[in-house]
């Protein structure tokens, strides 16, 4: 085929994969979204990305950008389109510690940026389980969240500048390093979270923050979710902005963890209704430097809040990590969520956000509605509770498309009634297209389609994703 | 005229101003951008805004949204267009303290939101001199900055949801209250900062933060700007995220202040090279509650950093505010900036942003270049130094359009060479159109025009602003 030949001429045959060689790219972590692309191309730099897009434009072929393949919504699947992998755009172009920025290409793996920032005494505060595979281009395209959003915001809040190649091969240079830059429309934020439907993100200027020099991490047992929200308020009041993670694992999660990974162990003798993982992080000297008696101020602060809650009977039990190893073990229990969820089939997973004061109502309402739809259904949830972001998974008693749709609709109904969103941090991709059609403001959908048509008139950039037909 | 009659029928004659009645709207604070609109209309709610836009669409008339008229860039000027004032959309619809949000209409004056938040023990952290007149719709449309951006971000960072009426009268409902909501393109941020060229913002969901319960405020005398940057780093390291303002007033500013407002007084016996206003704000109990000896921990923390700097000779002198009255007096000196700048004509003012580590170079370079262009020119600057945002004003020795253009070009050259932006926080409006044409990435300009054409095909929303012809 002429296009493949031209791509080979452009990139070298080694970087144009076809046939069986594309297997690694043909599916994502879910195993659900699998299809055969026409070819996978691996350009080496922005100029090659632009050349690929010009070629694809001339041949009228769809282009689907792909990064670390850790998506959960089918955002990178293509049947017959050209898959454009950004993996070779993997340079950390520059880290400027004085301005606290990193200039990185789209193929840089998240954990590499973590390491590079750490070497400069800084921290890149986007943190989630897939950090060893996920790439900057992917986290930007999905506006990924994670465990530290409570303190630092989602990916969008961490990005100062962007380089994007448009559908026709034009290169859009928005590589600002500034915290204030009001020079026209906010194009950067339009491409962040657009899941590759408006162009290919090739590089970005990312914010770094001072590296936390001490953590205080604890696993807590509570009787109920309302008590967890009291605790969050107490921690915020006592520690200002130092609360970095506030993760919720209900009893069902801990039971499933025990079943799937008995090696990991449980934090308490029995499984409480509510298990929380909380973490504070300190950068200020007065919080991180050990006192004469060896105690760490930030740990003391956490212990004081917990002691008061224990005394009032609002907290059942607490374990504060005494070492980095103990801290890592606490995080491992939380980060096994994806593994635990995917261990059991069939599963219907959702990714919803609620106003914090509506989280309890969400669980009450959905647990009341679910048995009506499927008396044998089991559930599993895990939540970035500090953000009101719940990953609520239903294991139905049978594989049944109509039941699946009914369950998702029921979750959406409850979420919408409570002022929440059916899509919090994983993106829309293919999996949430029906939800977009049902739930998103109709004018917003029309405006999205108008923008898409303006920037990609031939609908070749990741077609069929994000915007319902 | 038929349109005026129809508008009167729609809104009532009292809310359709024409002729001499529009005087109050015909100019802004600068006094430079003055023109006669066809009429000023004052709709009462979103439905009336939509109806006005449908009427204007049918008659093919331009619509220019206006809020508090405190803009500095000519963004609300119209000769012969319909000026749509949002002043009657002035309801604070709801404040929800548990979710820390305020749902407000576009005509709410900033200081009213401050008061309403304060009544709930919360704070809306957008703060600048014009807060008594500026309205929510205006601060959103310009993505306004101010003195607290260092800690809380610009207006964009404070907005969770938006309601917008489009050029054709459709109402776009993006009123999310969520911190995570990845349901399609980020339309909200496209309308924020678009200066009314894409639609009329009618309401918004704004974030509130815990009210600072104690401040530590000081005015400082330093020998040089590099020492100021050392101080900023020391303060950040000692106090984590508590640094709320870091404002720079050079000797020229203090001299001008003394000349224009001798009643205000100077903080030090002689005027130092560098005067800084720094403020820390605390919400955590341990920082805000007075100790047994009556001292306030946050003030002690500031004093410790200042004492160390004094001992090292990095600081000449320091005054820490001992009362709210003293704190207000310190802020007054900074907030008279607009009055001082406008007191002298002709003036060429700029609003630039630089990477923090390039601020010193900016001043060195521009002060070297300026005398070549105009040996008799005087300058005045004031800066949100913590953001790298400098309001650099030149008083040329003569009124001369070519000289003005040369001065602005010289500032832009220096800014661009140092990786800065010619437009930081005031917006583009009319005043920075030539800069946009000269300095903005050409592809970015083209994409902006594509989006504008898609959403406002007849170019009736605030035409001629932001995007150069």
PDB file of C-alpha atoms in Angstrom, chain A residues 229-443:
ATOM      1  CA  UNK A 229     -15.520  13.164  56.236  1.00  0.00           C
ATOM      2  CA  UNK A 230     -15.248  14.549  59.764  1.00  0.00           C
ATOM      3  CA  UNK A 231     -11.665  13.308  59.841  1.00  0.00           C
ATOM      4  CA  UNK A 232     -10.873  14.980  56.511  1.00  0.00           C
ATOM      5  CA  UNK A 233     -12.122  18.307  57.831  1.00  0.00           C
ATOM      6  CA  UNK A 234     -10.134  17.911  61.049  1.00  0.00           C
ATOM      7  CA  UNK A 235      -6.962  17.093  59.154  1.00  0.00           C
ATOM      8  CA  UNK A 236      -7.382  20.039  56.793  1.00  0.00           C
ATOM      9  CA  UNK A 237      -8.012  22.370  59.706  1.00  0.00           C
ATOM     10  CA  UNK A 238      -4.989  21.139  61.635  1.00  0.00           C
ATOM     11  CA  UNK A 239      -2.538  20.833  58.762  1.00  0.00           C
ATOM     12  CA  UNK A 240      -3.536  23.476  56.219  1.00  0.00           C
ATOM     13  CA  UNK A 241      -2.620  22.286  52.751  1.00  0.00           C
ATOM     14  CA  UNK A 242      -0.499  19.298  53.776  1.00  0.00           C
ATOM     15  CA  UNK A 243      -3.140  16.609  53.205  1.00  0.00           C
ATOM     16  CA  UNK A 244      -1.850  14.900  50.091  1.00  0.00           C
ATOM     17  CA  UNK A 245      -3.951  11.736  49.894  1.00  0.00           C
ATOM     18  CA  UNK A 246      -7.238  10.632  51.411  1.00  0.00           C
ATOM     19  CA  UNK A 247      -8.147   7.241  49.986  1.00  0.00           C
ATOM     20  CA  UNK A 248     -11.169   5.149  50.879  1.00  0.00           C
ATOM     21  CA  UNK A 249     -11.301   1.362  50.829  1.00  0.00           C
ATOM     22  CA  UNK A 250     -14.605  -0.154  52.010  1.00  0.00           C
ATOM     23  CA  UNK A 251     -14.865  -3.608  53.596  1.00  0.00           C
ATOM     24  CA  UNK A 252     -15.720  -5.173  50.228  1.00  0.00           C
ATOM     25  CA  UNK A 253     -12.420  -3.905  48.831  1.00  0.00           C
ATOM     26  CA  UNK A 254     -10.351  -5.285  51.692  1.00  0.00           C
ATOM     27  CA  UNK A 255     -12.092  -8.670  51.453  1.00  0.00           C
ATOM     28  CA  UNK A 256     -11.380  -8.840  47.733  1.00  0.00           C
ATOM     29  CA  UNK A 257      -7.764  -7.787  48.351  1.00  0.00           C
ATOM     30  CA  UNK A 258      -7.399 -10.618  50.839  1.00  0.00           C
ATOM     31  CA  UNK A 259      -8.844 -13.115  48.353  1.00  0.00           C
ATOM     32  CA  UNK A 260      -6.775 -12.037  45.342  1.00  0.00           C
ATOM     33  CA  UNK A 261      -3.519 -11.141  47.090  1.00  0.00           C
ATOM     34  CA  UNK A 262      -3.349 -12.941  50.444  1.00  0.00           C
ATOM     35  CA  UNK A 263       0.410 -12.248  50.473  1.00  0.00           C
ATOM     36  CA  UNK A 264      -0.180  -8.541  51.028  1.00  0.00           C
ATOM     37  CA  UNK A 265      -1.792  -8.907  54.451  1.00  0.00           C
ATOM     38  CA  UNK A 266      -4.465  -6.856  56.158  1.00  0.00           C
ATOM     39  CA  UNK A 267      -3.786  -3.794  58.293  1.00  0.00           C
ATOM     40  CA  UNK A 268      -6.162  -4.727  61.135  1.00  0.00           C
ATOM     41  CA  UNK A 269      -7.131  -7.978  62.856  1.00  0.00           C
ATOM     42  CA  UNK A 270     -10.634  -7.714  61.427  1.00  0.00           C
ATOM     43  CA  UNK A 271     -11.855  -5.797  58.399  1.00  0.00           C
ATOM     44  CA  UNK A 272     -13.592  -2.545  59.408  1.00  0.00           C
ATOM     45  CA  UNK A 273     -16.479  -0.944  57.504  1.00  0.00           C
ATOM     46  CA  UNK A 274     -14.167   1.841  56.356  1.00  0.00           C
ATOM     47  CA  UNK A 275     -10.426   1.644  55.795  1.00  0.00           C
ATOM     48  CA  UNK A 276      -8.679   4.910  54.964  1.00  0.00           C
ATOM     49  CA  UNK A 277      -5.198   5.623  53.712  1.00  0.00           C
ATOM     50  CA  UNK A 278      -4.214   9.168  54.618  1.00  0.00           C
ATOM     51  CA  UNK A 279      -0.969  10.913  53.874  1.00  0.00           C
ATOM     52  CA  UNK A 280       0.419  14.291  54.811  1.00  0.00           C
ATOM     53  CA  UNK A 281       3.514  15.668  53.136  1.00  0.00           C
ATOM     54  CA  UNK A 282       5.674  18.492  54.377  1.00  0.00           C
ATOM     55  CA  UNK A 283       8.153  20.755  52.690  1.00  0.00           C
ATOM     56  CA  UNK A 284       8.603  23.391  55.391  1.00  0.00           C
ATOM     57  CA  UNK A 285      11.656  22.978  57.614  1.00  0.00           C
ATOM     58  CA  UNK A 286       9.700  23.189  60.836  1.00  0.00           C
ATOM     59  CA  UNK A 287       7.602  20.170  59.794  1.00  0.00           C
ATOM     60  CA  UNK A 288      10.322  17.900  58.383  1.00  0.00           C
ATOM     61  CA  UNK A 289      13.250  18.226  60.729  1.00  0.00           C
ATOM     62  CA  UNK A 290      13.347  15.714  63.584  1.00  0.00           C
ATOM     63  CA  UNK A 291      13.169  17.233  67.051  1.00  0.00           C
ATOM     64  CA  UNK A 292      15.636  16.479  69.854  1.00  0.00           C
ATOM     65  CA  UNK A 293      13.616  13.443  70.939  1.00  0.00           C
ATOM     66  CA  UNK A 294      13.765  12.036  67.408  1.00  0.00           C
ATOM     67  CA  UNK A 295      10.116  12.733  66.621  1.00  0.00           C
ATOM     68  CA  UNK A 296       9.095  14.241  63.318  1.00  0.00           C
ATOM     69  CA  UNK A 297       6.769  17.269  63.684  1.00  0.00           C
ATOM     70  CA  UNK A 298       4.509  16.265  60.793  1.00  0.00           C
ATOM     71  CA  UNK A 299       4.027  12.785  62.285  1.00  0.00           C
ATOM     72  CA  UNK A 300       3.271  14.278  65.688  1.00  0.00           C
ATOM     73  CA  UNK A 301       0.684  16.530  64.082  1.00  0.00           C
ATOM     74  CA  UNK A 302      -1.056  13.573  62.449  1.00  0.00           C
ATOM     75  CA  UNK A 303      -0.906  11.564  65.691  1.00  0.00           C
ATOM     76  CA  UNK A 304      -2.522  14.417  67.619  1.00  0.00           C
ATOM     77  CA  UNK A 305      -5.497  14.566  65.264  1.00  0.00           C
ATOM     78  CA  UNK A 306      -5.870  10.782  65.327  1.00  0.00           C
ATOM     79  CA  UNK A 307      -5.572  10.607  69.124  1.00  0.00           C
ATOM     80  CA  UNK A 308      -8.375  13.131  69.522  1.00  0.00           C
ATOM     81  CA  UNK A 309     -10.593  11.196  67.111  1.00  0.00           C
ATOM     82  CA  UNK A 310      -9.830   7.929  68.948  1.00  0.00           C
ATOM     83  CA  UNK A 311     -10.664   9.529  72.280  1.00  0.00           C
ATOM     84  CA  UNK A 312     -14.001  10.731  70.907  1.00  0.00           C
ATOM     85  CA  UNK A 313     -14.805   7.293  69.520  1.00  0.00           C
ATOM     86  CA  UNK A 314     -14.836   8.584  65.937  1.00  0.00           C
ATOM     87  CA  UNK A 315     -11.930   6.343  65.006  1.00  0.00           C
ATOM     88  CA  UNK A 316     -11.650   2.610  65.758  1.00  0.00           C
ATOM     89  CA  UNK A 317      -8.002   2.022  65.144  1.00  0.00           C
ATOM     90  CA  UNK A 318      -4.966   3.579  63.450  1.00  0.00           C
ATOM     91  CA  UNK A 319      -1.539   2.469  62.258  1.00  0.00           C
ATOM     92  CA  UNK A 320       0.991   5.175  61.469  1.00  0.00           C
ATOM     93  CA  UNK A 321       3.818   4.126  59.147  1.00  0.00           C
ATOM     94  CA  UNK A 322       7.117   4.023  61.021  1.00  0.00           C
ATOM     95  CA  UNK A 323       9.335   3.549  57.987  1.00  0.00           C
ATOM     96  CA  UNK A 324       9.360   4.039  54.236  1.00  0.00           C
ATOM     97  CA  UNK A 325       8.819   0.288  53.873  1.00  0.00           C
ATOM     98  CA  UNK A 326       5.664   0.445  55.974  1.00  0.00           C
ATOM     99  CA  UNK A 327       4.503   3.455  53.970  1.00  0.00           C
ATOM    100  CA  UNK A 328       5.055   1.563  50.699  1.00  0.00           C
ATOM    101  CA  UNK A 329       3.117  -1.428  52.048  1.00  0.00           C
ATOM    102  CA  UNK A 330       0.166   0.828  52.881  1.00  0.00           C
ATOM    103  CA  UNK A 331       0.204   2.276  49.378  1.00  0.00           C
ATOM    104  CA  UNK A 332       0.505  -1.152  47.783  1.00  0.00           C
ATOM    105  CA  UNK A 333      -2.875  -2.132  49.269  1.00  0.00           C
ATOM    106  CA  UNK A 334      -4.457   0.852  47.583  1.00  0.00           C
ATOM    107  CA  UNK A 335      -2.600   0.569  44.291  1.00  0.00           C
ATOM    108  CA  UNK A 336      -3.633  -3.024  43.731  1.00  0.00           C
ATOM    109  CA  UNK A 337      -7.103  -1.681  42.933  1.00  0.00           C
ATOM    110  CA  UNK A 338      -6.773  -2.197  39.167  1.00  0.00           C
ATOM    111  CA  UNK A 339      -5.468  -5.736  39.614  1.00  0.00           C
ATOM    112  CA  UNK A 340      -8.238  -6.604  42.051  1.00  0.00           C
ATOM    113  CA  UNK A 341     -10.947  -5.129  39.854  1.00  0.00           C
ATOM    114  CA  UNK A 342      -9.781  -6.916  36.719  1.00  0.00           C
ATOM    115  CA  UNK A 343      -9.405 -10.223  38.579  1.00  0.00           C
ATOM    116  CA  UNK A 344     -13.109 -10.853  38.498  1.00  0.00           C
ATOM    117  CA  UNK A 345     -15.385 -11.011  35.446  1.00  0.00           C
ATOM    118  CA  UNK A 346     -17.861  -9.921  34.349  1.00  0.00           C
ATOM    119  CA  UNK A 347     -17.317  -6.484  35.840  1.00  0.00           C
ATOM    120  CA  UNK A 348     -19.057  -3.180  35.201  1.00  0.00           C
ATOM    121  CA  UNK A 349     -16.791  -0.392  36.292  1.00  0.00           C
ATOM    122  CA  UNK A 350     -17.592   3.274  36.651  1.00  0.00           C
ATOM    123  CA  UNK A 351     -15.545   6.360  37.418  1.00  0.00           C
ATOM    124  CA  UNK A 352     -17.792   8.978  38.939  1.00  0.00           C
ATOM    125  CA  UNK A 353     -17.313  12.225  40.832  1.00  0.00           C
ATOM    126  CA  UNK A 354     -19.610  13.728  43.431  1.00  0.00           C
ATOM    127  CA  UNK A 355     -19.684  16.842  45.533  1.00  0.00           C
ATOM    128  CA  UNK A 356     -17.954  15.774  48.747  1.00  0.00           C
ATOM    129  CA  UNK A 357     -21.099  16.310  50.799  1.00  0.00           C
ATOM    130  CA  UNK A 358     -23.022  13.893  48.525  1.00  0.00           C
ATOM    131  CA  UNK A 359     -20.685  10.882  48.645  1.00  0.00           C
ATOM    132  CA  UNK A 360     -22.551   9.178  51.482  1.00  0.00           C
ATOM    133  CA  UNK A 361     -25.881   9.688  49.711  1.00  0.00           C
ATOM    134  CA  UNK A 362     -24.421   8.161  46.555  1.00  0.00           C
ATOM    135  CA  UNK A 363     -23.531   4.916  48.302  1.00  0.00           C
ATOM    136  CA  UNK A 364     -26.859   4.775  50.149  1.00  0.00           C
ATOM    137  CA  UNK A 365     -28.874   5.305  46.991  1.00  0.00           C
ATOM    138  CA  UNK A 366     -26.957   3.020  44.662  1.00  0.00           C
ATOM    139  CA  UNK A 367     -26.824   0.170  47.168  1.00  0.00           C
ATOM    140  CA  UNK A 368     -30.601   0.470  47.497  1.00  0.00           C
ATOM    141  CA  UNK A 369     -31.188   0.448  43.736  1.00  0.00           C
ATOM    142  CA  UNK A 370     -28.771  -2.256  42.675  1.00  0.00           C
ATOM    143  CA  UNK A 371     -30.562  -5.312  44.179  1.00  0.00           C
ATOM    144  CA  UNK A 372     -33.676  -4.345  42.234  1.00  0.00           C
ATOM    145  CA  UNK A 373     -31.722  -4.707  38.990  1.00  0.00           C
ATOM    146  CA  UNK A 374     -29.699  -7.755  39.956  1.00  0.00           C
ATOM    147  CA  UNK A 375     -30.281  -9.451  43.293  1.00  0.00           C
ATOM    148  CA  UNK A 376     -27.045 -11.420  42.941  1.00  0.00           C
ATOM    149  CA  UNK A 377     -24.758  -8.498  42.132  1.00  0.00           C
ATOM    150  CA  UNK A 378     -21.701  -7.835  44.224  1.00  0.00           C
ATOM    151  CA  UNK A 379     -19.834  -4.510  44.326  1.00  0.00           C
ATOM    152  CA  UNK A 380     -16.384  -3.180  44.943  1.00  0.00           C
ATOM    153  CA  UNK A 381     -15.435   0.416  45.339  1.00  0.00           C
ATOM    154  CA  UNK A 382     -12.331   2.380  45.948  1.00  0.00           C
ATOM    155  CA  UNK A 383     -12.271   6.140  46.089  1.00  0.00           C
ATOM    156  CA  UNK A 384     -10.102   9.210  46.044  1.00  0.00           C
ATOM    157  CA  UNK A 385     -12.441  10.353  48.773  1.00  0.00           C
ATOM    158  CA  UNK A 386     -10.832  13.767  49.159  1.00  0.00           C
ATOM    159  CA  UNK A 387     -11.863  14.555  45.563  1.00  0.00           C
ATOM    160  CA  UNK A 388     -15.293  12.887  45.736  1.00  0.00           C
ATOM    161  CA  UNK A 389     -14.041  10.526  43.009  1.00  0.00           C
ATOM    162  CA  UNK A 390     -15.378   6.977  43.311  1.00  0.00           C
ATOM    163  CA  UNK A 391     -14.411   3.971  41.245  1.00  0.00           C
ATOM    164  CA  UNK A 392     -17.545   1.928  41.762  1.00  0.00           C
ATOM    165  CA  UNK A 393     -17.476  -1.536  40.228  1.00  0.00           C
ATOM    166  CA  UNK A 394     -20.407  -3.906  39.998  1.00  0.00           C
ATOM    167  CA  UNK A 395     -19.925  -7.651  39.495  1.00  0.00           C
ATOM    168  CA  UNK A 396     -23.269  -8.713  38.036  1.00  0.00           C
ATOM    169  CA  UNK A 397     -24.571 -12.232  38.550  1.00  0.00           C
ATOM    170  CA  UNK A 398     -24.573 -12.780  34.783  1.00  0.00           C
ATOM    171  CA  UNK A 399     -23.041 -11.391  31.631  1.00  0.00           C
ATOM    172  CA  UNK A 400     -25.879  -9.523  29.992  1.00  0.00           C
ATOM    173  CA  UNK A 401     -25.559  -6.377  27.883  1.00  0.00           C
ATOM    174  CA  UNK A 402     -28.987  -5.078  28.855  1.00  0.00           C
ATOM    175  CA  UNK A 403     -28.244  -5.566  32.550  1.00  0.00           C
ATOM    176  CA  UNK A 404     -24.895  -3.809  32.148  1.00  0.00           C
ATOM    177  CA  UNK A 405     -26.595  -0.867  30.511  1.00  0.00           C
ATOM    178  CA  UNK A 406     -29.263  -0.770  33.222  1.00  0.00           C
ATOM    179  CA  UNK A 407     -26.627  -0.799  35.983  1.00  0.00           C
ATOM    180  CA  UNK A 408     -24.630   2.011  34.366  1.00  0.00           C
ATOM    181  CA  UNK A 409     -27.828   3.999  33.842  1.00  0.00           C
ATOM    182  CA  UNK A 410     -28.769   3.549  37.484  1.00  0.00           C
ATOM    183  CA  UNK A 411     -25.355   4.772  38.626  1.00  0.00           C
ATOM    184  CA  UNK A 412     -25.645   7.746  36.274  1.00  0.00           C
ATOM    185  CA  UNK A 413     -29.143   8.566  37.517  1.00  0.00           C
ATOM    186  CA  UNK A 414     -27.968   8.703  41.109  1.00  0.00           C
ATOM    187  CA  UNK A 415     -24.872  10.673  40.190  1.00  0.00           C
ATOM    188  CA  UNK A 416     -26.813  13.197  38.130  1.00  0.00           C
ATOM    189  CA  UNK A 417     -29.454  13.680  40.841  1.00  0.00           C
ATOM    190  CA  UNK A 418     -26.667  14.486  43.297  1.00  0.00           C
ATOM    191  CA  UNK A 419     -24.918  16.980  41.003  1.00  0.00           C
ATOM    192  CA  UNK A 420     -22.060  14.648  40.118  1.00  0.00           C
ATOM    193  CA  UNK A 421     -20.337  13.584  36.910  1.00  0.00           C
ATOM    194  CA  UNK A 422     -20.401  10.211  35.137  1.00  0.00           C
ATOM    195  CA  UNK A 423     -16.770  10.763  34.108  1.00  0.00           C
ATOM    196  CA  UNK A 424     -14.178  11.809  36.673  1.00  0.00           C
ATOM    197  CA  UNK A 425     -10.622  10.936  35.725  1.00  0.00           C
ATOM    198  CA  UNK A 426     -10.345   8.082  33.217  1.00  0.00           C
ATOM    199  CA  UNK A 427     -11.704   9.922  30.203  1.00  0.00           C
ATOM    200  CA  UNK A 428     -14.528   9.114  27.812  1.00  0.00           C
ATOM    201  CA  UNK A 429     -12.926   7.135  24.989  1.00  0.00           C
ATOM    202  CA  UNK A 430     -15.395   4.603  23.658  1.00  0.00           C
ATOM    203  CA  UNK A 431     -16.689   3.337  26.965  1.00  0.00           C
ATOM    204  CA  UNK A 432     -18.539   6.456  28.037  1.00  0.00           C
ATOM    205  CA  UNK A 433     -19.962   7.542  24.671  1.00  0.00           C
ATOM    206  CA  UNK A 434     -23.490   6.385  25.575  1.00  0.00           C
ATOM    207  CA  UNK A 435     -23.202   8.297  28.861  1.00  0.00           C
ATOM    208  CA  UNK A 436     -22.090  11.418  27.013  1.00  0.00           C
ATOM    209  CA  UNK A 437     -25.106  11.136  24.710  1.00  0.00           C
ATOM    210  CA  UNK A 438     -27.485  10.648  27.634  1.00  0.00           C
ATOM    211  CA  UNK A 439     -26.086  12.964  30.277  1.00  0.00           C
ATOM    212  CA  UNK A 440     -23.994  15.757  28.815  1.00  0.00           C
ATOM    213  CA  UNK A 441     -25.609  19.132  28.206  1.00  0.00           C
ATOM    214  CA  UNK A 442     -26.894  19.092  24.597  1.00  0.00           C
ATOM    215  CA  UNK A 443     -25.482  22.529  23.823  1.00  0.00           C
TER     216      UNK A 443
END
